[in-house]
Structure formats: structure tokens, C-alpha cells
Amino acid sequence: MQYNSFIFFFFLISAVTLYYLVKAKYRNYVLLFFNYAFYSYVDYRFTILLIAVTSVTYFLGEQIRKNEDHKKRKIFLFAGLIFNISILGFFKYYNFFIESINHFLNSFNIDLNLSSLNILLPIGLSFYIFQTLTFIFDIYYETIEDKYSYLEFAIFASFFPTVVAGPIERASRLLPQIREEKKFSSKLLTDGIALISIGMVRKVIIADSSGMIVNHILADPQYFTSLEVLVGILLFTVQVYNDFAGYSNISRGIGIIFGYDIMVNFKQPYFSTSVADFWRRWHISLSTWLRDYLFKPLQIKFRGFGNYGNALAILITFIICGIWHGASW
């Protein structure tokens, strides 16, 4: 369901209206219903997988929370990691790795001809897997101390403003907001609509318009002058930034209407003064996720190797970052 479609416009109106009309104790049930309705729009089977990931991850997270034995907590943590990464790996990377293995073996004249599968990739899988993983990480590192119900976690895992393309929220940040009682106000509505409008302008008018020119030029660059190709490349940076940042604005705007504070995902990255500064401003929800849940644990693990350990942690982090963005070397 595209944000810039009439069906989403009516979906959002229906969701907001019903959400605030029912009694406060029923609002989370209404929100979960609309979360699953939104995600099921493309294919209901995607929602079945989402519910399965939600259920298993919640169970393992609860086992970590209940256990005081460090070894058992670590076992359940690794079980959660293996389960979630296996789901992501199968649906998004199975064919990629099979084709890579075949290509590698063929270079040695070995023809195993391993078969690929016709796998339909669930939308937003990379985003909600990383989001649900924060639940078991935050419980393990005791960033979350309160017990949350399955309903609250299911809303967190399937929250429709973020489930398809982020921002990647953290359990420790969003779950407490789910528990808070929401009250409708004209300020929430106007602030949310304003941010949605900005996002629509960035996504539809700037990004999509730039994209038409970019696709025209870069599809056959040999037919254009160097200056025209340069313009196409520069417009591509405009397209990518405004497409993603615009989507994040829309997500945050929708969240505001429902009384949620979704994290800022971009902070004017093209005004960065260094590469490090750029990574603090671009796709913040992913870069901070990689920093806190991957790089820092690796950095601690490899600290005995000095600068080499630090370099290895950086290398692993950015390899995973690259593969996360797409099944391609």
C-alpha cells in the first residue's frame, strides 16, 4: 500500500477515526488490527510470517528476562539471533548464496548446479527483523526492565508507519510509548499532517521527478554528454535522499497523529563536514543500530587485538551493512 495512494488516504482516515473513537483500553487492539491489515494488503502470507517472527521472538525475549543465569540468557539470546537471521537469510539471501556458490565452484570446473528457489521476498523484512532483534538485545543488556505483554510487542513489531521501510525503532524507545494512554488533540493532527505533507513533496515531487530524469540518462549514458551524465549522477543523490527522507517524514507524521514519537532518520546529511559526520546524519536508525548492536560488541570482543581488532570490527560491520542493503556482492 503506497503512501501516495488514495487507498492509503482512506485507510489512514479510517484507522485514526476508529482508534480515537473506541475506549482507551481497546485502542491497542484497533491499532494491531490496522497494522496487520496494512501489511496484508500485498499478500496475507507476509502477515503469517510476521506473526510467527513476533511470537518466537517474544517467547525468547521473555526467557531472557525471566532467567538470571548468564549462560541461559546467552543461549536464548543466540537462539533469537539465529532464528531471526535465518528467516532473513532464507527469504532474502538464499538464492544469492546458491548462485554465488555455483559461480565459485564453476571457476574450478566443478558443476554441482545447486538449485535456486522461487522465493517471494516479504516487504519490509529487513526492517522488521532488525526492529524485533532490538527486543531481545534490549532485554539481554537490561535496557528494558519492565515486562511487556504480547499485544504490546506485536504492535511494536508490526507498527504500520515503520514496518515497510523504517525508521528502525528500538524496543526500549517505542514499547513505553505503546503503553502510554493516547489523547487526541488538534495539535497532533496538524503537526502530523504538516510532516506528512513535507514528506509527500519530497517523495512525489522532488524524488520521483528527479528519478525520471536519472533513469532516462543513466539507462543509456553513452548517448549523453559528460555534463548531462554528471547532472544525472547529481540528481541521483537528490532522488535517493528525498525518496528515503520523504518516506521517513511521512512515517513520523503518521506516528505523531497516533501520539507516537518516531525517531528522526535524517539530519541534513549533505551538509556534513566529514565522512564520520555524514554517518551520524544519514539513515540514523540503521547506522546507530549497527553501531550499538553490532560494532560495539565486536569492538569489545576484538579489543585484545588493538587497532587490528578495531579495524576488523569496522570491516565486519560495513560488510553486513552492505549485504543488508541488497543481495549483491
CSV table of C-alpha atoms in Angstrom, one decimal:
chain,number,residue,atom,x,y,z
A,1,MET,CA,0.0,0.0,0.0
A,2,GLN,CA,1.8,3.1,-1.2
A,3,TYR,CA,1.7,6.2,1.0
A,4,ASN,CA,0.9,8.4,-2.0
A,5,SER,CA,-2.2,6.4,-3.0
A,6,PHE,CA,-5.9,7.1,-2.5
A,7,ILE,CA,-6.5,3.8,-0.8
A,8,PHE,CA,-3.9,4.6,1.9
A,9,PHE,CA,-5.6,8.0,2.4
A,10,PHE,CA,-8.9,6.3,3.2
A,11,PHE,CA,-7.0,3.6,5.2
A,12,LEU,CA,-5.4,6.3,7.4
A,13,ILE,CA,-8.6,8.2,8.0
A,14,SER,CA,-10.4,5.0,9.0
A,15,ALA,CA,-7.6,3.9,11.3
A,16,VAL,CA,-7.3,7.3,13.0
A,17,THR,CA,-11.0,7.7,13.4
A,18,LEU,CA,-11.7,4.3,14.8
A,19,TYR,CA,-8.5,4.5,17.0
A,20,TYR,CA,-9.7,7.6,18.8
A,21,LEU,CA,-13.4,6.7,18.9
A,22,VAL,CA,-13.0,3.5,20.9
A,23,LYS,CA,-12.3,3.4,24.6
A,24,ALA,CA,-8.7,3.7,25.6
A,25,LYS,CA,-8.4,0.1,26.7
A,26,TYR,CA,-9.3,-1.1,23.2
A,27,ARG,CA,-7.1,1.2,21.2
A,28,ASN,CA,-4.1,-1.2,21.1
A,29,TYR,CA,-6.3,-3.9,19.7
A,30,VAL,CA,-7.6,-1.5,17.0
A,31,LEU,CA,-4.0,-0.4,16.2
A,32,LEU,CA,-2.8,-4.0,15.9
A,33,PHE,CA,-5.8,-4.8,13.5
A,34,PHE,CA,-4.8,-1.9,11.2
A,35,ASN,CA,-1.1,-2.9,11.4
A,36,TYR,CA,-1.9,-6.3,10.1
A,37,ALA,CA,-4.5,-5.0,7.6
A,38,PHE,CA,-1.9,-2.7,6.2
A,39,TYR,CA,0.8,-5.4,6.0
A,40,SER,CA,-1.7,-7.9,4.5
A,41,TYR,CA,-2.6,-5.6,1.6
A,42,VAL,CA,0.0,-7.1,-0.7
A,43,ASP,CA,-0.1,-10.7,0.5
A,44,TYR,CA,-1.7,-12.2,3.6
A,45,ARG,CA,1.1,-14.8,3.8
A,46,PHE,CA,3.5,-12.0,4.7
A,47,THR,CA,1.5,-11.3,7.8
A,48,ILE,CA,1.6,-15.0,8.8
A,49,LEU,CA,5.4,-14.8,8.7
A,50,LEU,CA,5.4,-11.6,10.6
A,51,ILE,CA,3.2,-13.1,13.3
A,52,ALA,CA,5.5,-16.2,13.5
A,53,VAL,CA,8.6,-13.9,13.9
A,54,THR,CA,6.7,-11.9,16.5
A,55,SER,CA,5.6,-14.9,18.5
A,56,VAL,CA,9.0,-16.7,18.6
A,57,THR,CA,11.0,-13.5,19.3
A,58,TYR,CA,8.6,-12.6,22.2
A,59,PHE,CA,8.9,-16.0,23.7
A,60,LEU,CA,12.7,-16.0,23.6
A,61,GLY,CA,12.8,-12.4,24.9
A,62,GLU,CA,10.7,-13.5,27.8
A,63,GLN,CA,13.0,-16.4,28.6
A,64,ILE,CA,16.0,-14.0,28.7
A,65,ARG,CA,14.0,-11.7,31.0
A,66,LYS,CA,13.0,-14.5,33.4
A,67,ASN,CA,16.4,-16.1,33.7
A,68,GLU,CA,19.1,-14.8,36.0
A,69,ASP,CA,21.6,-17.4,34.9
A,70,HIS,CA,24.0,-15.7,32.5
A,71,LYS,CA,24.6,-18.8,30.4
A,72,LYS,CA,20.9,-19.5,29.9
A,73,ARG,CA,20.3,-15.8,29.0
A,74,LYS,CA,23.1,-16.0,26.4
A,75,ILE,CA,21.7,-19.3,24.9
A,76,PHE,CA,18.2,-17.6,24.5
A,77,LEU,CA,19.9,-14.5,23.0
A,78,PHE,CA,21.7,-16.6,20.4
A,79,ALA,CA,18.6,-18.6,19.7
A,80,GLY,CA,16.8,-15.4,19.0
A,81,LEU,CA,19.6,-14.1,16.8
A,82,ILE,CA,19.8,-17.4,14.8
A,83,PHE,CA,16.1,-17.6,14.3
A,84,ASN,CA,15.7,-14.0,13.1
A,85,ILE,CA,18.8,-14.0,10.9
A,86,SER,CA,17.8,-17.4,9.5
A,87,ILE,CA,14.4,-16.0,8.4
A,88,LEU,CA,16.1,-13.0,6.8
A,89,GLY,CA,18.8,-15.2,5.3
A,90,PHE,CA,16.4,-17.7,3.7
A,91,PHE,CA,14.0,-15.2,2.2
A,92,LYS,CA,16.4,-12.5,1.1
A,93,TYR,CA,19.7,-14.3,0.5
A,94,TYR,CA,19.2,-18.0,-0.2
A,95,ASN,CA,19.2,-17.6,-4.0
A,96,PHE,CA,22.1,-15.1,-3.8
A,97,PHE,CA,24.3,-17.5,-1.9
A,98,ILE,CA,23.3,-20.5,-4.0
A,99,GLU,CA,24.2,-18.6,-7.2
A,100,SER,CA,27.5,-17.4,-5.6
A,101,ILE,CA,28.4,-21.0,-4.6
A,102,ASN,CA,27.6,-22.2,-8.1
A,103,HIS,CA,29.7,-19.5,-9.7
A,104,PHE,CA,32.6,-20.1,-7.4
A,105,LEU,CA,32.6,-23.9,-8.0
A,106,ASN,CA,32.3,-23.4,-11.8
A,107,SER,CA,35.6,-21.4,-11.7
A,108,PHE,CA,37.2,-24.7,-10.6
A,109,ASN,CA,35.3,-26.7,-13.3
A,110,ILE,CA,33.1,-28.2,-10.5
A,111,ASP,CA,29.4,-28.2,-11.6
A,112,LEU,CA,27.1,-29.1,-8.7
A,113,ASN,CA,24.3,-27.0,-10.2
A,114,LEU,CA,22.7,-26.3,-6.8
A,115,SER,CA,19.0,-25.3,-7.4
A,116,SER,CA,17.6,-21.9,-6.5
A,117,LEU,CA,14.1,-21.5,-5.3
A,118,ASN,CA,11.2,-19.2,-6.4
A,119,ILE,CA,11.0,-17.3,-3.1
A,120,LEU,CA,8.8,-14.2,-2.7
A,121,LEU,CA,10.5,-11.7,-0.6
A,122,PRO,CA,8.2,-10.2,2.1
A,123,ILE,CA,8.1,-6.4,2.1
A,124,GLY,CA,10.0,-4.7,4.8
A,125,LEU,CA,11.5,-8.0,6.1
A,126,SER,CA,15.0,-6.4,6.7
A,127,PHE,CA,13.4,-3.6,8.7
A,128,TYR,CA,11.1,-5.5,11.0
A,129,ILE,CA,13.7,-8.3,11.6
A,130,PHE,CA,16.2,-5.6,12.8
A,131,GLN,CA,13.5,-4.0,14.8
A,132,THR,CA,12.4,-7.2,16.6
A,133,LEU,CA,16.0,-8.1,17.3
A,134,THR,CA,16.3,-4.9,19.4
A,135,PHE,CA,13.7,-6.5,21.8
A,136,ILE,CA,16.0,-9.4,22.7
A,137,PHE,CA,19.1,-7.2,22.7
A,138,ASP,CA,17.5,-4.6,25.0
A,139,ILE,CA,16.2,-7.3,27.4
A,140,TYR,CA,19.6,-9.0,27.4
A,141,TYR,CA,21.5,-5.8,28.1
A,142,GLU,CA,18.8,-4.7,30.6
A,143,THR,CA,17.9,-1.6,28.7
A,144,ILE,CA,14.3,-2.9,29.1
A,145,GLU,CA,13.4,-3.7,32.7
A,146,ASP,CA,9.6,-3.8,32.6
A,147,LYS,CA,7.6,-6.7,31.3
A,148,TYR,CA,5.5,-6.0,28.2
A,149,SER,CA,2.6,-8.0,27.0
A,150,TYR,CA,2.5,-10.0,23.7
A,151,LEU,CA,-0.1,-7.4,22.4
A,152,GLU,CA,2.3,-4.5,23.1
A,153,PHE,CA,5.2,-6.3,21.4
A,154,ALA,CA,3.1,-7.3,18.5
A,155,ILE,CA,2.2,-3.7,17.9
A,156,PHE,CA,5.8,-2.8,18.1
A,157,ALA,CA,6.9,-5.4,15.6
A,158,SER,CA,4.1,-4.6,13.1
A,159,PHE,CA,3.7,-0.8,13.6
A,160,PHE,CA,2.4,0.2,10.2
A,161,PRO,CA,4.1,3.6,9.9
A,162,THR,CA,7.6,1.9,10.2
A,163,VAL,CA,7.1,-1.8,9.2
A,164,VAL,CA,7.8,-1.4,5.5
A,165,ALA,CA,10.8,1.0,5.3
A,166,GLY,CA,11.6,2.2,8.8
A,167,PRO,CA,12.9,4.1,10.6
A,168,ILE,CA,14.1,1.1,12.6
A,169,GLU,CA,12.7,1.7,16.0
A,170,ARG,CA,14.1,0.2,19.2
A,171,ALA,CA,12.1,-1.7,21.7
A,172,SER,CA,13.4,0.4,24.6
A,173,ARG,CA,12.2,3.5,22.9
A,174,LEU,CA,8.8,2.5,21.3
A,175,LEU,CA,7.4,0.0,23.7
A,176,PRO,CA,7.0,2.5,26.6
A,177,GLN,CA,5.1,4.8,24.2
A,178,ILE,CA,2.7,1.9,23.3
A,179,ARG,CA,1.8,1.6,27.0
A,180,GLU,CA,1.0,5.3,27.4
A,181,GLU,CA,-2.6,6.4,27.1
A,182,LYS,CA,-3.1,8.5,23.9
A,183,LYS,CA,-5.4,11.5,23.7
A,184,PHE,CA,-6.4,13.1,20.5
A,185,SER,CA,-5.6,16.8,20.0
A,186,SER,CA,-5.8,19.2,17.1
A,187,LYS,CA,-2.0,19.9,17.6
A,188,LEU,CA,-1.2,16.2,17.0
A,189,LEU,CA,-3.3,16.3,13.9
A,190,THR,CA,-1.9,19.5,12.4
A,191,ASP,CA,1.7,18.6,13.3
A,192,GLY,CA,1.3,15.2,11.8
A,193,ILE,CA,-0.4,16.5,8.6
A,194,ALA,CA,2.4,19.1,8.2
A,195,LEU,CA,5.1,16.5,8.4
A,196,ILE,CA,3.2,14.1,6.1
A,197,SER,CA,2.8,17.0,3.6
A,198,ILE,CA,6.5,17.8,3.6
A,199,GLY,CA,7.3,14.1,3.1
A,200,MET,CA,4.9,13.9,0.2
A,201,VAL,CA,6.5,16.8,-1.5
A,202,ARG,CA,10.0,15.3,-1.0
A,203,LYS,CA,8.9,11.9,-2.2
A,204,VAL,CA,6.5,12.6,-5.0
A,205,ILE,CA,7.5,16.0,-6.4
A,206,ILE,CA,11.3,16.0,-5.8
A,207,ALA,CA,12.4,12.4,-5.6
A,208,ASP,CA,10.1,10.9,-8.3
A,209,SER,CA,10.6,13.8,-10.7
A,210,SER,CA,14.4,13.5,-10.3
A,211,GLY,CA,14.1,9.8,-10.8
A,212,MET,CA,12.5,10.1,-14.2
A,213,ILE,CA,15.5,12.2,-15.4
A,214,VAL,CA,18.0,10.0,-13.7
A,215,ASN,CA,16.5,6.8,-15.2
A,216,HIS,CA,16.5,8.4,-18.7
A,217,ILE,CA,20.1,9.5,-18.6
A,218,LEU,CA,21.8,6.6,-16.7
A,219,ALA,CA,19.9,3.9,-18.6
A,220,ASP,CA,21.9,4.8,-21.8
A,221,PRO,CA,24.7,7.2,-20.6
A,222,GLN,CA,26.7,6.7,-23.9
A,223,TYR,CA,24.1,8.8,-25.7
A,224,PHE,CA,24.6,11.9,-23.4
A,225,THR,CA,27.3,14.4,-23.0
A,226,SER,CA,29.6,14.3,-19.9
A,227,LEU,CA,27.8,17.3,-18.4
A,228,GLU,CA,24.4,15.6,-18.8
A,229,VAL,CA,25.7,12.4,-17.2
A,230,LEU,CA,27.1,14.5,-14.3
A,231,VAL,CA,23.7,16.1,-13.9
A,232,GLY,CA,22.1,12.7,-13.8
A,233,ILE,CA,24.6,11.5,-11.1
A,234,LEU,CA,24.0,14.6,-9.0
A,235,LEU,CA,20.2,14.3,-9.4
A,236,PHE,CA,20.5,10.6,-8.3
A,237,THR,CA,21.8,11.9,-4.9
A,238,VAL,CA,18.8,14.2,-4.8
A,239,GLN,CA,16.5,11.3,-5.7
A,240,VAL,CA,17.9,8.8,-3.1
A,241,TYR,CA,17.9,11.3,-0.3
A,242,ASN,CA,14.5,12.8,-0.8
A,243,ASP,CA,12.9,9.4,-1.5
A,244,PHE,CA,14.1,7.9,1.7
A,245,ALA,CA,13.9,11.1,3.9
A,246,GLY,CA,10.5,11.9,2.5
A,247,TYR,CA,9.2,8.4,3.4
A,248,SER,CA,10.7,8.9,6.9
A,249,ASN,CA,8.9,12.2,7.2
A,250,ILE,CA,5.6,10.6,6.3
A,251,SER,CA,6.2,7.8,8.8
A,252,ARG,CA,6.9,10.3,11.6
A,253,GLY,CA,3.9,12.3,10.6
A,254,ILE,CA,1.6,9.3,10.8
A,255,GLY,CA,3.1,8.4,14.2
A,256,ILE,CA,2.5,11.9,15.6
A,257,ILE,CA,-1.2,11.7,14.7
A,258,PHE,CA,-1.4,8.4,16.7
A,259,GLY,CA,0.5,10.0,19.6
A,260,TYR,CA,3.9,8.4,18.8
A,261,ASP,CA,7.3,10.0,18.6
A,262,ILE,CA,9.1,8.1,15.8
A,263,MET,CA,12.8,8.8,15.7
A,264,VAL,CA,14.4,11.3,13.2
A,265,ASN,CA,16.1,9.3,10.5
A,266,PHE,CA,17.9,12.0,8.5
A,267,LYS,CA,19.6,15.3,9.7
A,268,GLN,CA,20.6,17.2,6.6
A,269,PRO,CA,23.4,14.7,5.7
A,270,TYR,CA,24.6,16.6,2.7
A,271,PHE,CA,25.7,19.4,5.0
A,272,SER,CA,28.1,17.1,6.8
A,273,THR,CA,31.6,18.3,7.4
A,274,SER,CA,33.3,14.8,7.3
A,275,VAL,CA,32.5,11.1,6.5
A,276,ALA,CA,32.0,10.4,10.2
A,277,ASP,CA,29.6,13.3,10.4
A,278,PHE,CA,27.7,12.0,7.4
A,279,TRP,CA,27.2,8.6,9.0
A,280,ARG,CA,25.7,10.4,12.1
A,281,ARG,CA,23.2,12.1,9.9
A,282,TRP,CA,22.3,9.6,7.2
A,283,HIS,CA,19.8,6.7,7.9
A,284,ILE,CA,20.3,7.3,11.6
A,285,SER,CA,18.1,4.4,12.7
A,286,LEU,CA,20.2,1.9,10.8
A,287,SER,CA,23.7,3.4,11.4
A,288,THR,CA,23.1,3.7,15.2
A,289,TRP,CA,21.6,0.1,15.2
A,290,LEU,CA,24.8,-1.2,13.6
A,291,ARG,CA,26.9,0.9,16.0
A,292,ASP,CA,25.2,-0.2,19.2
A,293,TYR,CA,24.2,-3.8,18.5
A,294,LEU,CA,27.0,-4.9,16.1
A,295,PHE,CA,30.1,-2.7,16.1
A,296,LYS,CA,30.4,-2.1,19.8
A,297,PRO,CA,30.1,-5.8,20.8
A,298,LEU,CA,32.6,-6.7,18.1
A,299,GLN,CA,34.9,-3.9,19.2
A,300,ILE,CA,34.8,-5.3,22.8
A,301,LYS,CA,35.3,-8.9,21.6
A,302,PHE,CA,38.3,-7.9,19.5
A,303,ARG,CA,39.9,-5.4,21.9
A,304,GLY,CA,42.8,-7.7,22.6
A,305,PHE,CA,44.0,-7.3,19.0
A,306,GLY,CA,44.4,-3.5,19.4
A,307,ASN,CA,43.9,-1.4,16.2
A,308,TYR,CA,43.6,-4.6,14.1
A,309,GLY,CA,40.6,-5.6,16.2
A,310,ASN,CA,39.0,-2.3,15.8
A,311,ALA,CA,39.6,-2.4,12.0
A,312,LEU,CA,38.1,-5.9,11.9
A,313,ALA,CA,35.0,-4.8,13.8
A,314,ILE,CA,34.6,-1.9,11.3
A,315,LEU,CA,35.1,-4.2,8.3
A,316,ILE,CA,32.5,-6.8,9.5
A,317,THR,CA,30.0,-4.0,10.3
A,318,PHE,CA,30.2,-2.5,6.9
A,319,ILE,CA,30.1,-5.8,5.1
A,320,ILE,CA,26.9,-6.6,6.9
A,321,CYS,CA,25.6,-3.1,6.3
A,322,GLY,CA,26.3,-3.6,2.5
A,323,ILE,CA,24.6,-7.1,2.4
A,324,TRP,CA,21.6,-5.8,4.4
A,325,HIS,CA,21.0,-3.2,1.6
A,326,GLY,CA,20.8,-5.8,-1.1
A,327,ALA,CA,21.6,-9.4,-2.0
A,328,SER,CA,24.6,-8.5,-4.2
A,329,TRP,CA,28.3,-8.5,-3.9
